[in-house]
Amino acid sequence: MSYDFRSIEKKWQDHWEKHQTFKAVNHSEKPKYYVLDMFPYPSGAGLHVGHPLGYIASDIYARYKRHKGFNVLHPQGYDSFGLPAEQYAIQTGQHPAITTTTNIETYRKQLDQIGFSFDWSREVRTSDPKYYKWTQWIFTELFNSWYHKTTDKAEPISNLIKLFSSEGNTNVNAHCDEDVPLFSAKEWAAFSENTQQQILLKYRLTYLANTEVNWCPALGTVLANDEIVNGTSERGGHPVIRKKMTQWSMRISAYAERLLQGLNTIDWTDSLKESQRNWIGKSVGASVSFKVVSAAAQSNPYSIEVFTTRPDTLFGASFITLAPEHELVTKITSQNQSKAVNAYIEATAKRSERDRMADVKTISGVFTGAYAEHPFTKQAIPIWIGDYVLANYGTGAVMAVPCGDQRDYDFAKHFNIDIPNIFEGPDISQTAYSDKTGFTLTNSDFLNGMTYKKAVKRVVHELEHINQGQGKTNYRLRDAVFSRQRYWGEPFPVYYVNGMPQMIAKEHLPIKLPDVEKYLPTETGDPPLARANTWAWDTKAHAVVHKDNINNTSVYPLELNTMPGWAGSSWYFFRYMEDCTHNEAFASNEALNYWKNVDLYIGGNEHATGHLLYSRFWVKFLNDRAFVPVDEPFKKLINQGMILGTSAIVYRLHYTASNSNHSSRVYVSFSKLKNLALGTDQNHVCKAKQPNVFYELESYLKQDVTDKTIDITDIQLAPLRVNVNYVNAANEIAIENLKQEHQFRDGIFITDHGVFTVNREVEKMSKRWFNVVNPDTIVANYGADSLRLYEMFLGPLEQSKPWNTAGITGVHNFLKKMWKLYVNQNQINVIDCEPTKDNLKTLHKTIKKVEEDIENFSFNTSVSTFMIAVNEFSTQQCTSKAVLEDFLILISPYAPHIAEELWLKLGHNTSISTEAFPKFDANHLVESSKNYPISFNGKMRFTLELPINMSKEAIESEVMTHQKTIAQLDGKPPKKVIVIPGKIVNIVS
RNA sequence: GCUGAAGUGGUGGAAUUGGUAGACACGUUGGACUUAAAAUCCAAUGUCCAUUAGGACGUACGGGUUCAAGUCCCGUCUUCAGUACCA
């Protein structure tokens, strides 16, 4: 009986499901291990072969850890709120919940076919009210918390209120808005309830603020910074503009330093940590305030606050530049400059963010006519505006030191501003000198003769002394906007009394998403939830009621925005810990304390600055408030690379006649084009330049052109992507297959000796390129074990690589070979005999290699190791039952179905998944050592391979023997003996 | 520009601490089996020279350290990813 993977795989998938083989328990003698995948968004397109890559890797690791005696938690779920389902709902009127459920079913079916060891009993769906109850609850807890800088953690807002009523806010050291007024305890008590709430809002970790946001008109919603790529939306690529709106925000900036420091405690790749560090963007320097001395400012002196990382260069400042959007600009501009300034502001406002980014070389700016006073020299410094200063970084103002900063230098050169030199040593006649070393300061008053470090210390001290600045650390990380004007997301548990937000208590959650008739924003621009009729909060009944009941005494309007996609994904890893039979907490303390954090997290690196930062933020918050016992969610993180598609391209001939371009029905085989020395990069064929090629192509075209006298002047190749599933390994495609598609139905195909070939190009796997390969067809043709092995075999996990179905025959043949080696007439072909030395050597070599590979996540090389082992067993005619048993355990994480089947045939009636991983014994690698003399540079050299576990004495005696040999050969005793234990001994004469 | 990763046959990729470069697989070529095809099996397959024996060259490029370098050091080039007037 041949290897019937279909029935074997079905049988074991059913078996695992029926026996709940992979159900995790929350109590065990064994040590725990938590392996997690980034849960998928269930899109309508289903899975392609790229999706399971990370899941297969994590599954191998999870199965391996079970063999190694760990109690493994390996769950899966769905990030089921999101834009595509909503867009689909807008187009079709279909409720997103329905499409989402259908998509989840498809995903589940596809995942089940691959034979993952997920514990599905803990499945999570972010759009499930039982789940988002707790997302809403976390939101209310963020609202009810503030960040206490002294204890360096979040505390309940009640603590803050206590502080306010006992001593006011003058001594409160909080991370809060900058515009908080100072008040005493007495004043606090005298404030109206509404005023108190407004003040508290400035302290809460989530707060309503009128902020400038990234508005995407096409999607009708705001986007977070990480949802924007190159100035357009991440989803759909629509343009994004900046707009002021009242939005919920998350005070993630309070955690900037801890998010940065926490990176040192976790095992992530350097590149990923670096991305997060860049995103947080810490810079250490000082803030300096400059008094404005313009006539307009006389009665009411303004001062400009700047941030600098180079306070040591303060005496080199020859002008100040403000961002055009800076609030002081209009206030300080002199009369005769106001026209120019207004024109400039208008011009920059018109330019989109994208234009401004693309055009970084052009220097532009305008003088305001105002001057500032240098804090020490009291010299007047001109104030300019320029769009190279960004309004949303630092204070939106810089002190320009042309000799020490290239942009300031260029600006000064361009507008003929002074470039005073304060550096002793460097030459600044051509460029600025921005290094922090290699100079001493000059022309700098009390800083003269100092180096960078000393000068910074001194100048900060002096600035503090005159109360015009202090040392300051600045972060690029902005507070995260948390409102979305969408339907398909978590509703906020918030209602409004007199315009002030109120939280709905835990016991009344979840606030379920109401039904609406249409999923679009309203005509007045309100979010889709404004269309819901039953959308008001009755504070007496503690229930959602019809809008008509709003009376603002007991029934109030509810929030119309929903939460962003990252809300539900920021804590889902805790939800898996509980088996969710009750819903009293988001996970019980026992479960949280048992599983603690995720030991291994595998997912794509597109989440480097989004999900992975937000989850860390929420976990730190939950930890501060003692809701969870850990400070970091993911101990170790691996980014799997993307699997790319290999598109298939067919070339259609286009031609130019009478100066206009025509499309023909002629398609030419790519091999033919290559024979004509016509690459794809060279797709214009003029009569004059390449007459031979031209006339050849023209002869094909004549088959299509009705008017044979037409004068063709130029021929082009138009690339068309075709379904890759029609193309075989040799890049050939059957014309009948092509003709099934409408556009090719009456095409004329120019073959190369009857064969039509396509060109291939590697690009992202996507429906629109027709290059999607579906795992279902692979499983149907080759089986899940082949798919699993092949996905690993493709290359290193973390690397992006193109998919090529042709190669799968290699691993598939291997499985067939293995099956044939051990199964004969449906009988297992082994006996209970002593294994030979060779058998054991092969086995233990494999144990060692596979164990190392899994620990290092180099799954690709262990697939090769298995192939080599089976080849060796085959030549050794290995029939030992004990050897096969160990080998099956080794391979079972990779190819679990075939391993289970053979395990059963060996007479075991339990699943192989709980068997202990075989122990490596170095003794079995002992065998005859081989040695060979090599002549090198006229000297004799011996290299001899020694057994790994050889004793020191044995090595010495072995070396002595060879020293003698070498001395005989060469006539001289060896000069140097290099002994690498367990490896190779070099004797150099 | 900055940060990070990487450059090895026709292709994907091996090579542990510096120790026989190209494992394993795909592809290609030849052969066996077959009426034929598929499947399977066997052999060859880095480049060049040579009838063979054998030899020379070879891990992006140029240097260096070493008995020994894909691996370490210095310099150059290229590719990919992230990020960007960040003061």
mmCIF file of C-alpha atoms in Angstrom, chain A residues 540-734:
data_model
loop_
_atom_site.group_PDB
_atom_site.id
_atom_site.type_symbol
_atom_site.label_atom_id
_atom_site.label_comp_id
_atom_site.label_asym_id
_atom_site.label_seq_id
_atom_site.Cartn_x
_atom_site.Cartn_y
_atom_site.Cartn_z
ATOM 1 C CA LYS A 540 -31.422 54.510 36.063
ATOM 2 C CA ALA A 541 -32.120 51.336 34.157
ATOM 3 C CA HIS A 542 -28.422 50.909 33.338
ATOM 4 C CA ALA A 543 -29.350 49.995 29.820
ATOM 5 C CA VAL A 544 -29.084 51.160 26.262
ATOM 6 C CA VAL A 545 -32.398 52.719 25.194
ATOM 7 C CA HIS A 546 -33.926 54.527 22.217
ATOM 8 C CA LYS A 547 -32.515 57.939 21.350
ATOM 9 C CA ASP A 548 -35.934 59.574 21.694
ATOM 10 C CA ASN A 549 -35.707 59.070 25.432
ATOM 11 C CA ILE A 550 -32.738 61.391 25.815
ATOM 12 C CA ASN A 551 -33.732 63.978 28.421
ATOM 13 C CA ASN A 552 -30.287 64.832 29.826
ATOM 14 C CA THR A 553 -31.481 64.189 33.346
ATOM 15 C CA SER A 554 -31.343 60.407 33.380
ATOM 16 C CA VAL A 555 -30.976 59.388 29.741
ATOM 17 C CA TYR A 556 -27.911 60.610 27.898
ATOM 18 C CA PRO A 557 -26.345 60.319 24.445
ATOM 19 C CA LEU A 558 -23.733 57.624 23.900
ATOM 20 C CA GLU A 559 -20.360 58.028 22.186
ATOM 21 C CA LEU A 560 -20.605 57.676 18.402
ATOM 22 C CA ASN A 561 -17.018 56.717 17.639
ATOM 23 C CA THR A 562 -15.644 53.200 17.904
ATOM 24 C CA MET A 563 -12.248 51.936 18.995
ATOM 25 C CA PRO A 564 -9.372 51.356 16.554
ATOM 26 C CA GLY A 565 -8.218 47.961 15.307
ATOM 27 C CA TRP A 566 -5.404 47.776 17.808
ATOM 28 C CA ALA A 567 -7.703 47.931 20.862
ATOM 29 C CA GLY A 568 -8.682 44.273 20.845
ATOM 30 C CA SER A 569 -5.262 43.007 19.835
ATOM 31 C CA SER A 570 -3.477 44.776 22.686
ATOM 32 C CA TRP A 571 -4.468 42.278 25.354
ATOM 33 C CA TYR A 572 -5.844 39.137 23.658
ATOM 34 C CA PHE A 573 -2.888 37.018 24.791
ATOM 35 C CA PHE A 574 -4.224 37.206 28.356
ATOM 36 C CA ARG A 575 -7.671 36.050 27.338
ATOM 37 C CA TYR A 576 -6.316 32.728 26.054
ATOM 38 C CA MET A 577 -5.008 31.926 29.513
ATOM 39 C CA GLU A 578 -8.489 31.436 30.881
ATOM 40 C CA ASP A 579 -10.663 28.720 29.428
ATOM 41 C CA CYS A 580 -13.458 31.295 29.389
ATOM 42 C CA THR A 581 -16.303 29.274 30.802
ATOM 43 C CA HIS A 582 -17.137 32.189 33.053
ATOM 44 C CA ASN A 583 -16.812 35.876 32.329
ATOM 45 C CA GLU A 584 -16.144 37.364 35.755
ATOM 46 C CA ALA A 585 -12.712 38.655 34.845
ATOM 47 C CA PHE A 586 -10.774 38.951 31.623
ATOM 48 C CA ALA A 587 -8.711 36.089 32.954
ATOM 49 C CA SER A 588 -8.534 34.705 36.450
ATOM 50 C CA ASN A 589 -5.611 35.523 38.716
ATOM 51 C CA GLU A 590 -4.719 31.840 38.904
ATOM 52 C CA ALA A 591 -4.489 31.640 35.130
ATOM 53 C CA LEU A 592 -2.575 34.908 34.823
ATOM 54 C CA ASN A 593 -0.111 33.867 37.482
ATOM 55 C CA TYR A 594 0.339 30.432 35.986
ATOM 56 C CA TRP A 595 0.971 31.393 32.350
ATOM 57 C CA LYS A 596 2.492 34.842 33.034
ATOM 58 C CA ASN A 597 3.800 36.088 29.690
ATOM 59 C CA VAL A 598 4.070 34.720 26.188
ATOM 60 C CA ASP A 599 7.320 32.770 25.958
ATOM 61 C CA LEU A 600 7.470 32.738 22.192
ATOM 62 C CA TYR A 601 5.585 35.040 19.848
ATOM 63 C CA ILE A 602 5.759 34.582 16.081
ATOM 64 C CA GLY A 603 4.393 37.003 13.516
ATOM 65 C CA GLY A 604 5.108 39.390 10.689
ATOM 66 C CA ASN A 605 7.217 42.484 11.198
ATOM 67 C CA GLU A 606 4.602 44.864 9.832
ATOM 68 C CA HIS A 607 3.476 45.241 13.451
ATOM 69 C CA ALA A 608 6.836 46.543 14.710
ATOM 70 C CA THR A 609 5.591 49.985 15.662
ATOM 71 C CA GLY A 610 1.864 49.373 15.947
ATOM 72 C CA HIS A 611 0.540 46.326 17.720
ATOM 73 C CA LEU A 612 3.837 45.452 19.404
ATOM 74 C CA LEU A 613 4.158 48.892 20.949
ATOM 75 C CA TYR A 614 0.532 49.304 21.959
ATOM 76 C CA SER A 615 0.387 45.867 23.616
ATOM 77 C CA ARG A 616 3.503 46.647 25.597
ATOM 78 C CA PHE A 617 1.886 49.911 26.691
ATOM 79 C CA TRP A 618 -1.361 48.239 27.817
ATOM 80 C CA VAL A 619 0.481 45.473 29.604
ATOM 81 C CA LYS A 620 2.601 47.971 31.511
ATOM 82 C CA PHE A 621 -0.554 49.839 32.466
ATOM 83 C CA LEU A 622 -2.392 46.680 33.538
ATOM 84 C CA ASN A 623 0.664 45.721 35.534
ATOM 85 C CA ASP A 624 0.807 49.124 37.250
ATOM 86 C CA ARG A 625 -2.756 48.710 38.349
ATOM 87 C CA ALA A 626 -2.015 45.125 39.468
ATOM 88 C CA PHE A 627 -4.443 43.518 37.028
ATOM 89 C CA VAL A 628 -1.690 41.365 35.525
ATOM 90 C CA PRO A 629 1.545 40.056 37.037
ATOM 91 C CA VAL A 630 3.879 40.866 34.139
ATOM 92 C CA ASP A 631 5.473 44.001 32.770
ATOM 93 C CA GLU A 632 6.211 42.802 29.234
ATOM 94 C CA PRO A 633 3.865 40.648 27.142
ATOM 95 C CA PHE A 634 6.264 38.836 24.814
ATOM 96 C CA LYS A 635 9.530 37.412 26.099
ATOM 97 C CA LYS A 636 10.873 36.184 22.793
ATOM 98 C CA LEU A 637 9.714 37.325 19.412
ATOM 99 C CA ILE A 638 10.449 35.986 15.962
ATOM 100 C CA ASN A 639 9.438 37.733 12.770
ATOM 101 C CA GLN A 640 8.680 35.349 9.984
ATOM 102 C CA GLY A 641 9.480 36.622 6.499
ATOM 103 C CA MET A 642 6.923 37.162 3.830
ATOM 104 C CA ILE A 643 6.270 34.526 1.200
ATOM 105 C CA LEU A 644 6.219 36.234 -2.136
ATOM 106 C CA GLY A 645 4.371 35.211 -5.248
ATOM 107 C CA THR A 646 5.963 34.473 -8.611
ATOM 108 C CA SER A 647 3.678 36.155 -11.086
ATOM 109 C CA ALA A 648 3.340 34.724 -14.568
ATOM 110 C CA ILE A 649 3.459 37.235 -17.373
ATOM 111 C CA VAL A 650 2.163 36.865 -20.908
ATOM 112 C CA TYR A 651 3.073 39.472 -23.518
ATOM 113 C CA ARG A 652 0.542 40.964 -25.842
ATOM 114 C CA LEU A 653 1.675 42.929 -28.868
ATOM 115 C CA HIS A 654 0.677 46.549 -29.175
ATOM 116 C CA TYR A 655 1.601 48.562 -32.217
ATOM 117 C CA THR A 656 1.727 52.141 -33.357
ATOM 118 C CA ALA A 657 0.273 53.047 -36.720
ATOM 119 C CA SER A 658 -0.694 56.506 -37.936
ATOM 120 C CA ASN A 659 0.691 57.824 -34.658
ATOM 121 C CA SER A 660 -1.860 56.077 -32.495
ATOM 122 C CA ASN A 661 -1.447 53.045 -30.296
ATOM 123 C CA HIS A 662 -3.415 49.878 -31.013
ATOM 124 C CA SER A 663 -3.848 46.752 -29.029
ATOM 125 C CA SER A 664 -3.720 43.461 -30.924
ATOM 126 C CA ARG A 665 -4.937 39.952 -30.123
ATOM 127 C CA VAL A 666 -1.454 38.536 -30.615
ATOM 128 C CA TYR A 667 0.353 36.936 -27.692
ATOM 129 C CA VAL A 668 3.939 35.800 -28.088
ATOM 130 C CA SER A 669 5.623 33.064 -26.090
ATOM 131 C CA PHE A 670 8.282 34.500 -23.815
ATOM 132 C CA SER A 671 10.893 31.998 -25.017
ATOM 133 C CA LYS A 672 10.293 33.287 -28.533
ATOM 134 C CA LEU A 673 10.867 36.835 -27.371
ATOM 135 C CA LYS A 674 14.054 35.754 -25.666
ATOM 136 C CA ASN A 675 15.227 34.099 -28.873
ATOM 137 C CA LEU A 676 14.683 37.396 -30.597
ATOM 138 C CA ALA A 677 17.011 38.868 -27.966
ATOM 139 C CA LEU A 678 14.095 40.863 -26.714
ATOM 140 C CA GLY A 679 14.012 41.255 -22.970
ATOM 141 C CA THR A 680 11.121 42.760 -21.137
ATOM 142 C CA ASP A 681 13.043 45.881 -20.277
ATOM 143 C CA GLN A 682 13.409 46.611 -23.977
ATOM 144 C CA ASN A 683 9.845 46.583 -25.082
ATOM 145 C CA HIS A 684 9.797 49.249 -27.777
ATOM 146 C CA VAL A 685 10.800 47.874 -31.105
ATOM 147 C CA CYS A 686 11.371 50.500 -33.767
ATOM 148 C CA LYS A 687 11.738 49.614 -37.374
ATOM 149 C CA ALA A 688 15.016 51.428 -37.704
ATOM 150 C CA LYS A 689 16.822 50.246 -34.611
ATOM 151 C CA GLN A 690 16.082 46.522 -34.675
ATOM 152 C CA PRO A 691 14.819 45.707 -38.126
ATOM 153 C CA ASN A 692 15.075 41.915 -37.761
ATOM 154 C CA VAL A 693 13.059 41.739 -34.590
ATOM 155 C CA PHE A 694 10.623 44.262 -35.910
ATOM 156 C CA TYR A 695 9.815 42.359 -39.095
ATOM 157 C CA GLU A 696 9.494 39.094 -37.235
ATOM 158 C CA LEU A 697 6.971 40.568 -34.803
ATOM 159 C CA GLU A 698 5.244 42.387 -37.613
ATOM 160 C CA SER A 699 4.705 39.113 -39.426
ATOM 161 C CA TYR A 700 2.818 37.829 -36.375
ATOM 162 C CA LEU A 701 0.842 41.015 -36.138
ATOM 163 C CA LYS A 702 -0.252 40.721 -39.748
ATOM 164 C CA GLN A 703 -2.347 37.726 -38.694
ATOM 165 C CA ASP A 704 -4.485 40.061 -36.653
ATOM 166 C CA VAL A 705 -4.473 43.277 -38.625
ATOM 167 C CA THR A 706 -7.240 43.379 -41.199
ATOM 168 C CA ASP A 707 -5.806 46.224 -43.234
ATOM 169 C CA LYS A 708 -2.584 44.665 -44.520
ATOM 170 C CA THR A 709 -1.349 47.939 -45.979
ATOM 171 C CA ILE A 710 -1.286 49.692 -42.634
ATOM 172 C CA ASP A 711 2.093 51.199 -41.798
ATOM 173 C CA ILE A 712 3.298 49.999 -38.423
ATOM 174 C CA THR A 713 6.070 52.167 -36.985
ATOM 175 C CA ASP A 714 6.616 50.823 -33.497
ATOM 176 C CA ILE A 715 5.736 47.634 -31.621
ATOM 177 C CA GLN A 716 5.394 47.330 -27.867
ATOM 178 C CA LEU A 717 5.039 44.444 -25.474
ATOM 179 C CA ALA A 718 2.200 44.792 -22.991
ATOM 180 C CA PRO A 719 2.690 42.558 -19.933
ATOM 181 C CA LEU A 720 -0.424 40.771 -18.671
ATOM 182 C CA ARG A 721 -0.439 38.728 -15.532
ATOM 183 C CA VAL A 722 -2.085 35.345 -15.765
ATOM 184 C CA ASN A 723 -3.124 32.796 -13.173
ATOM 185 C CA VAL A 724 0.037 31.115 -11.893
ATOM 186 C CA ASN A 725 -1.820 27.890 -11.246
ATOM 187 C CA TYR A 726 -1.957 27.252 -14.998
ATOM 188 C CA VAL A 727 1.816 27.448 -15.332
ATOM 189 C CA ASN A 728 4.071 24.428 -14.894
ATOM 190 C CA ALA A 729 7.605 24.198 -13.557
ATOM 191 C CA ALA A 730 9.134 24.912 -16.953
ATOM 192 C CA ASN A 731 7.098 28.142 -17.186
ATOM 193 C CA GLU A 732 4.885 26.593 -19.846
ATOM 194 C CA ILE A 733 1.191 27.264 -20.045
ATOM 195 C CA ALA A 734 -1.436 25.371 -22.003
#
